[in-house]
PDB file of C-alpha atoms in Angstrom:
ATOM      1  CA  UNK A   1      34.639  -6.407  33.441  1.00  0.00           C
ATOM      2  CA  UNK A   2      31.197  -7.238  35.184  1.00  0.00           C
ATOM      3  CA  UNK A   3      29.046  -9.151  33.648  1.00  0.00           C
ATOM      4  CA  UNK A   4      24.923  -8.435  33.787  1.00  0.00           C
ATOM      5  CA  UNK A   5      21.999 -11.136  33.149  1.00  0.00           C
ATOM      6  CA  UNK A   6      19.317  -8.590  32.287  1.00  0.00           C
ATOM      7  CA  UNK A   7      18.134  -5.455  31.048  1.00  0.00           C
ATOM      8  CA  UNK A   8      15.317  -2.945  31.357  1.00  0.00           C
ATOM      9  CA  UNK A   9      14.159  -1.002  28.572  1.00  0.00           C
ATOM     10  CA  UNK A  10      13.421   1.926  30.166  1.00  0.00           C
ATOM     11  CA  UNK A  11      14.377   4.818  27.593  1.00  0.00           C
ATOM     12  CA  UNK A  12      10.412   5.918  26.252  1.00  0.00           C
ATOM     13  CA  UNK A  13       9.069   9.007  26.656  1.00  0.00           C
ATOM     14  CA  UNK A  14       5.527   7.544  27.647  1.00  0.00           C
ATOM     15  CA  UNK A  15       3.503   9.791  25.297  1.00  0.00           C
ATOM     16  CA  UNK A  16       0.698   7.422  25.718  1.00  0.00           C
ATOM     17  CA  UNK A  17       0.432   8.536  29.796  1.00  0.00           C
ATOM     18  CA  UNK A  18       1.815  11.807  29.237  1.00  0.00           C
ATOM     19  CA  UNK A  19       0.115  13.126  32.185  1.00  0.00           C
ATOM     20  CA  UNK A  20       2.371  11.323  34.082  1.00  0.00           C
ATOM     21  CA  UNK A  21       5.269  11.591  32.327  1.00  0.00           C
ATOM     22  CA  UNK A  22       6.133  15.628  31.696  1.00  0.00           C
ATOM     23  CA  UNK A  23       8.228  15.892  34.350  1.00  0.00           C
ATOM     24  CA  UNK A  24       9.445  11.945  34.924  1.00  0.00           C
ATOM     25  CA  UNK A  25      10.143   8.898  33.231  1.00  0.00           C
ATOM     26  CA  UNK A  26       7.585   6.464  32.433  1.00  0.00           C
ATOM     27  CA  UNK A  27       9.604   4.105  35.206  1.00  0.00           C
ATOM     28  CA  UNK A  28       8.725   6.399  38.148  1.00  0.00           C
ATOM     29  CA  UNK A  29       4.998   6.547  37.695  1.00  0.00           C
ATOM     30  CA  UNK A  30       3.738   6.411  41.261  1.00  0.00           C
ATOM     31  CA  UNK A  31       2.682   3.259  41.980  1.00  0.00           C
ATOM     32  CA  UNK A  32       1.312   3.210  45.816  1.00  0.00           C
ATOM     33  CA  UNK A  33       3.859   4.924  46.830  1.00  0.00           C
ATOM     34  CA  UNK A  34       6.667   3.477  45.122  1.00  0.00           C
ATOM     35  CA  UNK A  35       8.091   4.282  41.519  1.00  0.00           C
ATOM     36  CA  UNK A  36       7.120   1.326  39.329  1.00  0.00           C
ATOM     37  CA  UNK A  37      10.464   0.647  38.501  1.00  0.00           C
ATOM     38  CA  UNK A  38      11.235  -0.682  41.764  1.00  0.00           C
ATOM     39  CA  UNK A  39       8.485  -3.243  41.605  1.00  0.00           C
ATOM     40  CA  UNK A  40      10.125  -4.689  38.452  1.00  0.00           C
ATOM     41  CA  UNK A  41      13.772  -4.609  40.634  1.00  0.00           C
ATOM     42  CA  UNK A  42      11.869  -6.526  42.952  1.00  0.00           C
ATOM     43  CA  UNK A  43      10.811  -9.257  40.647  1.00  0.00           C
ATOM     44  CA  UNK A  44      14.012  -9.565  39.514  1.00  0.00           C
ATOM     45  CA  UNK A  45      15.317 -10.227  42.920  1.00  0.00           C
ATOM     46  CA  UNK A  46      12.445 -12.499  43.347  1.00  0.00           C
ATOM     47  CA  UNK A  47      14.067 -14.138  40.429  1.00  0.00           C
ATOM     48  CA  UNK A  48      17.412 -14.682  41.969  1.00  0.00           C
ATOM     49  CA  UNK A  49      18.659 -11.821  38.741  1.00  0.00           C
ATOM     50  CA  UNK A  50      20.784  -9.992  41.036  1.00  0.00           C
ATOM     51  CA  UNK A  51      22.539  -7.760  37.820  1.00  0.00           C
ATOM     52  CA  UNK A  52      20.718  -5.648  36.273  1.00  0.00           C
ATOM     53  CA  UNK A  53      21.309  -2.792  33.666  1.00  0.00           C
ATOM     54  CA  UNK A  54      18.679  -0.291  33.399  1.00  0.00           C
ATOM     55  CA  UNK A  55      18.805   1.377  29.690  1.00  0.00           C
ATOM     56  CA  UNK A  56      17.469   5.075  30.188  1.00  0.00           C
ATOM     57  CA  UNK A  57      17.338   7.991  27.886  1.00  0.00           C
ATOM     58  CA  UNK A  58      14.003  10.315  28.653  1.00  0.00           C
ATOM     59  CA  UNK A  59      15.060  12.484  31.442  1.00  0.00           C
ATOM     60  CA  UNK A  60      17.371   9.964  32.214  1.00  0.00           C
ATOM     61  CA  UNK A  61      18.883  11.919  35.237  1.00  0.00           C
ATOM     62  CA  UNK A  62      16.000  11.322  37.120  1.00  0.00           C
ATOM     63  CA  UNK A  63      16.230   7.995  37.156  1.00  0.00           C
ATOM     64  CA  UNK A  64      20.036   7.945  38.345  1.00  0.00           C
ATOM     65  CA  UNK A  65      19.385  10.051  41.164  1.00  0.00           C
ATOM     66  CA  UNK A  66      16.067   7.665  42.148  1.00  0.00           C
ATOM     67  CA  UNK A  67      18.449   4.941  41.949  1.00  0.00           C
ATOM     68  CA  UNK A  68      21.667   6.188  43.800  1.00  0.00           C
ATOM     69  CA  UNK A  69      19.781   6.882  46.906  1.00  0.00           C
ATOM     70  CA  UNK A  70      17.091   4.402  46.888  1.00  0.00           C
ATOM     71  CA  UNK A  71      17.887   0.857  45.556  1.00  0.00           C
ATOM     72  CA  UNK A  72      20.616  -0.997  47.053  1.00  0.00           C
ATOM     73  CA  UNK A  73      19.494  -4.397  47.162  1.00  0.00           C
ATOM     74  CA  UNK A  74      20.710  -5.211  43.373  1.00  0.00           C
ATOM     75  CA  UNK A  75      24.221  -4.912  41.452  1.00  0.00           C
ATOM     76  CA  UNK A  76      23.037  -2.219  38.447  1.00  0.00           C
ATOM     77  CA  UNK A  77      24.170   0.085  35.792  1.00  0.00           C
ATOM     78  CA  UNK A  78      23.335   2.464  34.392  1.00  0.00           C
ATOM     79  CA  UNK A  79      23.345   3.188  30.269  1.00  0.00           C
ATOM     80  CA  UNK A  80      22.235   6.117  29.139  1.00  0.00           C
ATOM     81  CA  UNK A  81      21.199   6.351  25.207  1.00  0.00           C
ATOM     82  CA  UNK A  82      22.634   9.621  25.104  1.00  0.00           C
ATOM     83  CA  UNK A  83      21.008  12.870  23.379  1.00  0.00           C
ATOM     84  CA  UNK A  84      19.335  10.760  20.403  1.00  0.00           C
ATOM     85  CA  UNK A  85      17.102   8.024  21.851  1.00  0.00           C
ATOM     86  CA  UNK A  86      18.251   4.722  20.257  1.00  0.00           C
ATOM     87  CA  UNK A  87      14.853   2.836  20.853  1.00  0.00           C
ATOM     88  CA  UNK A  88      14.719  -0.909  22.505  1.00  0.00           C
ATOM     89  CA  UNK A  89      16.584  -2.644  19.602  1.00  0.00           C
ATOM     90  CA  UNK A  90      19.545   0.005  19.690  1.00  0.00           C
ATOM     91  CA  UNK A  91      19.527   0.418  23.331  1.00  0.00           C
ATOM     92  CA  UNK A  92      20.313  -3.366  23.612  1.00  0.00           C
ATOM     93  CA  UNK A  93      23.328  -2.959  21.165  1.00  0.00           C
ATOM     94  CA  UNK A  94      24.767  -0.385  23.039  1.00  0.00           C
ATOM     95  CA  UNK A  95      24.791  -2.213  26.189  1.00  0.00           C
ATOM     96  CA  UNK A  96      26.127  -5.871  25.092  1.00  0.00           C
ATOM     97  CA  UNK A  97      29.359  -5.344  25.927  1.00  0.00           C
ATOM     98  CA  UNK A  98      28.004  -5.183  29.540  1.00  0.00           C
ATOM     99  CA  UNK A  99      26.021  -8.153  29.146  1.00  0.00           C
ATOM    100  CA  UNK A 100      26.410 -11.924  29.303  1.00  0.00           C
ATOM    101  CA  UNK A 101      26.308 -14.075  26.521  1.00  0.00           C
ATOM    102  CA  UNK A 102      22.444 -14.810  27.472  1.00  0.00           C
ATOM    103  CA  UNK A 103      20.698 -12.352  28.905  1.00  0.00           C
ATOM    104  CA  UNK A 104      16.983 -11.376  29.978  1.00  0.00           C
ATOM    105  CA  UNK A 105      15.285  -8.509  28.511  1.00  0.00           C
ATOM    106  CA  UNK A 106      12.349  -6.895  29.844  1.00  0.00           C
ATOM    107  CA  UNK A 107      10.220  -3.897  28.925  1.00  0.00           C
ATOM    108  CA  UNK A 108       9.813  -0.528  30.777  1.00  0.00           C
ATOM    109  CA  UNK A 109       6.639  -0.518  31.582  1.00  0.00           C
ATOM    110  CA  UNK A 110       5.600  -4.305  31.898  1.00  0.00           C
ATOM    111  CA  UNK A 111       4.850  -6.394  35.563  1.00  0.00           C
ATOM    112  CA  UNK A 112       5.378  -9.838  35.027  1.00  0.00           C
ATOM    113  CA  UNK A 113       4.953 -11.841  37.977  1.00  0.00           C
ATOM    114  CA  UNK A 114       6.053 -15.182  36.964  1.00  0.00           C
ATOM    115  CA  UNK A 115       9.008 -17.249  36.800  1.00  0.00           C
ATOM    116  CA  UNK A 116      11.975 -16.225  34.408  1.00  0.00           C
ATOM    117  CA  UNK A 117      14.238 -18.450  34.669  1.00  0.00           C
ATOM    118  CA  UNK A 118      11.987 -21.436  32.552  1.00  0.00           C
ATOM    119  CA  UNK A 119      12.988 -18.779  29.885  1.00  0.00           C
ATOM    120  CA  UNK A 120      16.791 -19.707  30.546  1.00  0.00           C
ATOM    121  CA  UNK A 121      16.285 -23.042  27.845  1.00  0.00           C
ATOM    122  CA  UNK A 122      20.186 -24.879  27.195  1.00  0.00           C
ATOM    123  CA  UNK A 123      20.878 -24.077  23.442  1.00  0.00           C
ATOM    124  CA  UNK A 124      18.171 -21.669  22.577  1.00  0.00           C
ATOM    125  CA  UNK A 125      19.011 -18.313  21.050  1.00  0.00           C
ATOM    126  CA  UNK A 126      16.068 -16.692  21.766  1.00  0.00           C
ATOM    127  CA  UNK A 127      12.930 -17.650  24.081  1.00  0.00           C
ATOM    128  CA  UNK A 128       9.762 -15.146  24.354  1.00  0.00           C
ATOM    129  CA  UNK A 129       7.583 -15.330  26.668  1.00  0.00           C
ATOM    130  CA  UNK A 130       3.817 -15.073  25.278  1.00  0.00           C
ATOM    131  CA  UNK A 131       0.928 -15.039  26.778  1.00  0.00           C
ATOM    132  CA  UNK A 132      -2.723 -16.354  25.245  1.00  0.00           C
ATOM    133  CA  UNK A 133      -4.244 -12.724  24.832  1.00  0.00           C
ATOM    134  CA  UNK A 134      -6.796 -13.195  22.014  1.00  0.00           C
ATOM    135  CA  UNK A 135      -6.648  -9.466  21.936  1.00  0.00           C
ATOM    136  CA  UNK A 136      -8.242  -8.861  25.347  1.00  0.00           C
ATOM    137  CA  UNK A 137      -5.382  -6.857  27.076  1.00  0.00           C
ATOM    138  CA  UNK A 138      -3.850  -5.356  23.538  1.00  0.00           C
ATOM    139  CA  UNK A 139      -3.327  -7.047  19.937  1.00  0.00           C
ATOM    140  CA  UNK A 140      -2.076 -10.016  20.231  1.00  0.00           C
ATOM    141  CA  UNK A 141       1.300 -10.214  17.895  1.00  0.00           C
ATOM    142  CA  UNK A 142       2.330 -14.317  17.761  1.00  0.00           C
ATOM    143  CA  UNK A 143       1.407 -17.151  15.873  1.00  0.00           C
ATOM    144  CA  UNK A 144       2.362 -20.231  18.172  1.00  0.00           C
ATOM    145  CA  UNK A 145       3.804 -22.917  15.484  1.00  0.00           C
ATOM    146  CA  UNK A 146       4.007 -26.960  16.507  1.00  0.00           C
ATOM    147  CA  UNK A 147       3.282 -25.405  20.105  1.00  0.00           C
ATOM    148  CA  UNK A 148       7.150 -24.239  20.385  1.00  0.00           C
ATOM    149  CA  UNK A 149       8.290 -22.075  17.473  1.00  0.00           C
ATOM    150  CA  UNK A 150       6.472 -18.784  16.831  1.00  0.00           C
ATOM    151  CA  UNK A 151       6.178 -16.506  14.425  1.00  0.00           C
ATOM    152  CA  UNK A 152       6.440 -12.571  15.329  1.00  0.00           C
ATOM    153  CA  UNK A 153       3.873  -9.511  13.923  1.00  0.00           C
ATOM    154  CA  UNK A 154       5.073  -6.443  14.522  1.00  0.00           C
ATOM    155  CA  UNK A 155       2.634  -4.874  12.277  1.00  0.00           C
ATOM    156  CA  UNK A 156      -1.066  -5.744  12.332  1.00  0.00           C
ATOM    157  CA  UNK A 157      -1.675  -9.133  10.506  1.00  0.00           C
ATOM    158  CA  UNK A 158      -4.396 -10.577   8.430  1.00  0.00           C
ATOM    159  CA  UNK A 159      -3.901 -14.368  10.476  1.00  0.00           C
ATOM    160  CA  UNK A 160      -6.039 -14.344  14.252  1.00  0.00           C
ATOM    161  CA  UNK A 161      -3.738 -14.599  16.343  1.00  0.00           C
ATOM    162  CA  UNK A 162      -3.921 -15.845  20.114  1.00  0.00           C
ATOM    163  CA  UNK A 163      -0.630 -15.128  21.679  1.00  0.00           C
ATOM    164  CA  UNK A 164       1.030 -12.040  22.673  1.00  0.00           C
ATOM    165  CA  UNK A 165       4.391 -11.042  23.463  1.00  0.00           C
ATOM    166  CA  UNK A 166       4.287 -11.191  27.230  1.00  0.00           C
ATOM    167  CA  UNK A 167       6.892  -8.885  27.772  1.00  0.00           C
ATOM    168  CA  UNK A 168      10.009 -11.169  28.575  1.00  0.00           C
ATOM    169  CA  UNK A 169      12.579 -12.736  26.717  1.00  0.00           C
ATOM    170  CA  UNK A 170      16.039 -14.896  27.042  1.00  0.00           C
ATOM    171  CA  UNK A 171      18.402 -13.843  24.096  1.00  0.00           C
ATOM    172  CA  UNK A 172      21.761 -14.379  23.331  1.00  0.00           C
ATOM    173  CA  UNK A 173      24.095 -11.680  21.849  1.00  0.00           C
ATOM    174  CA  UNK A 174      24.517 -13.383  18.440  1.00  0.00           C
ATOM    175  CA  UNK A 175      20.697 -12.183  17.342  1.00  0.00           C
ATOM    176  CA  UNK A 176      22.327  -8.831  17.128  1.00  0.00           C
ATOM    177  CA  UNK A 177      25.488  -9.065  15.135  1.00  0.00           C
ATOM    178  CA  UNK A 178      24.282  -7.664  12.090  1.00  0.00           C
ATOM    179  CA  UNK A 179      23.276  -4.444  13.765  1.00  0.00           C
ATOM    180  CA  UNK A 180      24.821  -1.799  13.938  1.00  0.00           C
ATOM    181  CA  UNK A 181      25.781   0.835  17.348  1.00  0.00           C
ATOM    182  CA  UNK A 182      24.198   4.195  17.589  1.00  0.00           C
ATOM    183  CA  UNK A 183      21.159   2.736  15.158  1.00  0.00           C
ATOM    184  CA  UNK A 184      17.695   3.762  16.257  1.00  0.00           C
ATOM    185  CA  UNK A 185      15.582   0.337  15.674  1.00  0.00           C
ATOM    186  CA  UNK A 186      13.301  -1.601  17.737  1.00  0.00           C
ATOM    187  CA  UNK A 187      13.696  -4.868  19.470  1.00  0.00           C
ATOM    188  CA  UNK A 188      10.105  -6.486  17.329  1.00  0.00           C
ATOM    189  CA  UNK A 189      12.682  -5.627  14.313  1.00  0.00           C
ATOM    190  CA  UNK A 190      14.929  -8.458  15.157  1.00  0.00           C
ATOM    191  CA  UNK A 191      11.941 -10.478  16.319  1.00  0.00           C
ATOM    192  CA  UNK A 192      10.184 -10.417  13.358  1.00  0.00           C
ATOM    193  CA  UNK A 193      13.722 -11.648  11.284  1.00  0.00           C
ATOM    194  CA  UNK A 194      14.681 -14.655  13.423  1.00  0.00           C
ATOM    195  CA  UNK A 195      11.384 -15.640  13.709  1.00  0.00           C
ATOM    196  CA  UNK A 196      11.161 -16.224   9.814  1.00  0.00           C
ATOM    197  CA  UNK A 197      14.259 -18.209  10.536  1.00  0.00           C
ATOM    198  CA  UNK A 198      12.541 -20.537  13.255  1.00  0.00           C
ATOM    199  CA  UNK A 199      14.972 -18.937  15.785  1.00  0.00           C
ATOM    200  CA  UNK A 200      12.536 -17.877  18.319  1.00  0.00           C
ATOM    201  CA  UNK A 201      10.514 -20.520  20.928  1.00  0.00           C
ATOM    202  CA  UNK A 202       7.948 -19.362  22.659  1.00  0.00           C
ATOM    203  CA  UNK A 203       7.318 -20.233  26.187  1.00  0.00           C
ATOM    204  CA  UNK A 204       3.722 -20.252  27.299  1.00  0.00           C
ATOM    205  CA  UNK A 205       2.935 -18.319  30.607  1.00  0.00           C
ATOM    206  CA  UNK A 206      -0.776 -17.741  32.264  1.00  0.00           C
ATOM    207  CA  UNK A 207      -0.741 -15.866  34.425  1.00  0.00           C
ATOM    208  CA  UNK A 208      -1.520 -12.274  33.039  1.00  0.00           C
ATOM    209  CA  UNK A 209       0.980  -9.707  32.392  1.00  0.00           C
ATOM    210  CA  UNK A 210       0.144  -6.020  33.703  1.00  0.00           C
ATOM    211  CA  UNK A 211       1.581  -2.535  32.544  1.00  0.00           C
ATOM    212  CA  UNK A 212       1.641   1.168  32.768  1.00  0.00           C
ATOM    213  CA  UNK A 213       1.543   1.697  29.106  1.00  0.00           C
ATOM    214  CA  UNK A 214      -1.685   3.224  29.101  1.00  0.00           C
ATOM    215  CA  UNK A 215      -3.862   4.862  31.813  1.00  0.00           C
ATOM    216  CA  UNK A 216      -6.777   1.865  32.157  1.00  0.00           C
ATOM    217  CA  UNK A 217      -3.116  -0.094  32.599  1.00  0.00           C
ATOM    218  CA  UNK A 218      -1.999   2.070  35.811  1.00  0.00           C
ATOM    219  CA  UNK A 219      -4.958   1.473  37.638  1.00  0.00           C
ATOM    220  CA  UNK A 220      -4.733  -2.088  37.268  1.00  0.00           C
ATOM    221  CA  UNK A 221      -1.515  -2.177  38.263  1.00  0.00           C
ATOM    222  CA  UNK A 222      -2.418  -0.263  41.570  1.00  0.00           C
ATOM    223  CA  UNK A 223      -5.147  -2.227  42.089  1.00  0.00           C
ATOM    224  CA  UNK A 224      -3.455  -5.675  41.963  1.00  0.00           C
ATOM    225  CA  UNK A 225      -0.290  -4.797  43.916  1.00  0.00           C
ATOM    226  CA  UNK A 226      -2.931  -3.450  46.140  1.00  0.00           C
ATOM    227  CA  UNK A 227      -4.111  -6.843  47.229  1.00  0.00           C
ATOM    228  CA  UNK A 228      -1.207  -8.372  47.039  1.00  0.00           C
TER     229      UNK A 228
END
């Protein structure tokens, strides 16, 4: 059976940019000329991350056929959530049996231009990357603890917090074995619990993270691959 080292959460209906995304996939937003999803692929090949499962479920065909006759420079495959979207958390437990006992995760919609492997930590379970926001790009979620362990806020809390999830993380399959296949539940779900349990380290990055989660978030995107 092959093994994979990371996964793309790419299964949203991007209702936030639904002007893009009636008749495509929050992944193939134009970017210059290219789908943003093949930026990401790029990154990962940049990151020597040369298998790669790409979890889909909105109009999920579309991506296939972008892939089949378009990217070739990376091992990939393909799980589809099927006719009920599963969200990030239950997209992940649906594809473990693909993956490697540690594995990257990264979002759908997220650039991050920086270097992944410092995530891959010898003995860690899980290892977020988070970035010092202070709420300028979106609310910041983390609360950085002894300047390693952090704590995880999925919902709005009453502490300031600095840090934000950055978009990237290093986990290892045992975070999910109380959870259960074919579950709808998101990936800040299981954050949230092991970080009570002083299970997840944060790993500072700074250099800023850019997405296409929001229209002010496409145009920076253009704009910085742009110059680039």
């Amino acid at each position: 059976m092959s093994k994979f080292e990371a996964i793309i959460l790419s299964g949203g209906k991007g209702t936030r940019v639904s002007k893009f995304t009636k008749k495509i996939p929050k992944c193939l937003i134009d970017i210059n000329g290219q789908p943003f999803l093949y930026y990401q692929l790029k990154l990962l090949k940049k990151n020597n991350i040369n298998n790669v499962i790409i979890s889909v479920g909105y109009l999920a065909e579309n991506v296939n056929e972008y892939l089949k006759h378009n990217v070739n420079f990376l091992n990939l495959k393909i799980i589809d959530d099927g006719k009920k979207l599963l969200g990030t958390g239950g997209a992940i437990v649906k594809s473990l049996k693909f993956l490697k006992t540690n594995f990257f995760v990264i979002y759908g919609d997220s650039y991050l231009d920086f270097d992944m492997y410092k995530l891959k930590k010898k003995n860690n379970v899980a290892t977020m990357a988070i970035y010092k926001n202070n709420n300028k790009f979106d609310k910041s979620n983390i609360f950085l603890k002894n300047n390693k362990k952090v704590l995880y806020y999925k919902k709005n809390s009453k502490k300031n917090l600095q840090y934000i999830d950055y978009g990237a993380s290093y986990l290892n399959k045992k975070i999910f074995k109380d959870s259960k296949k074919n579950k709808k539940f998101d990936l800040s779900d299981i954050f949230v619990k092991i970080s009570k349990n002083n299970m997840l380290i944060g790993h500072k990055v700074k250099k800023r993270f850019y997405e296409i989660g929001s229209y002010s978030g496409i145009k920076e995107i253009k704009n910085y691959l742009k110059k680039k």
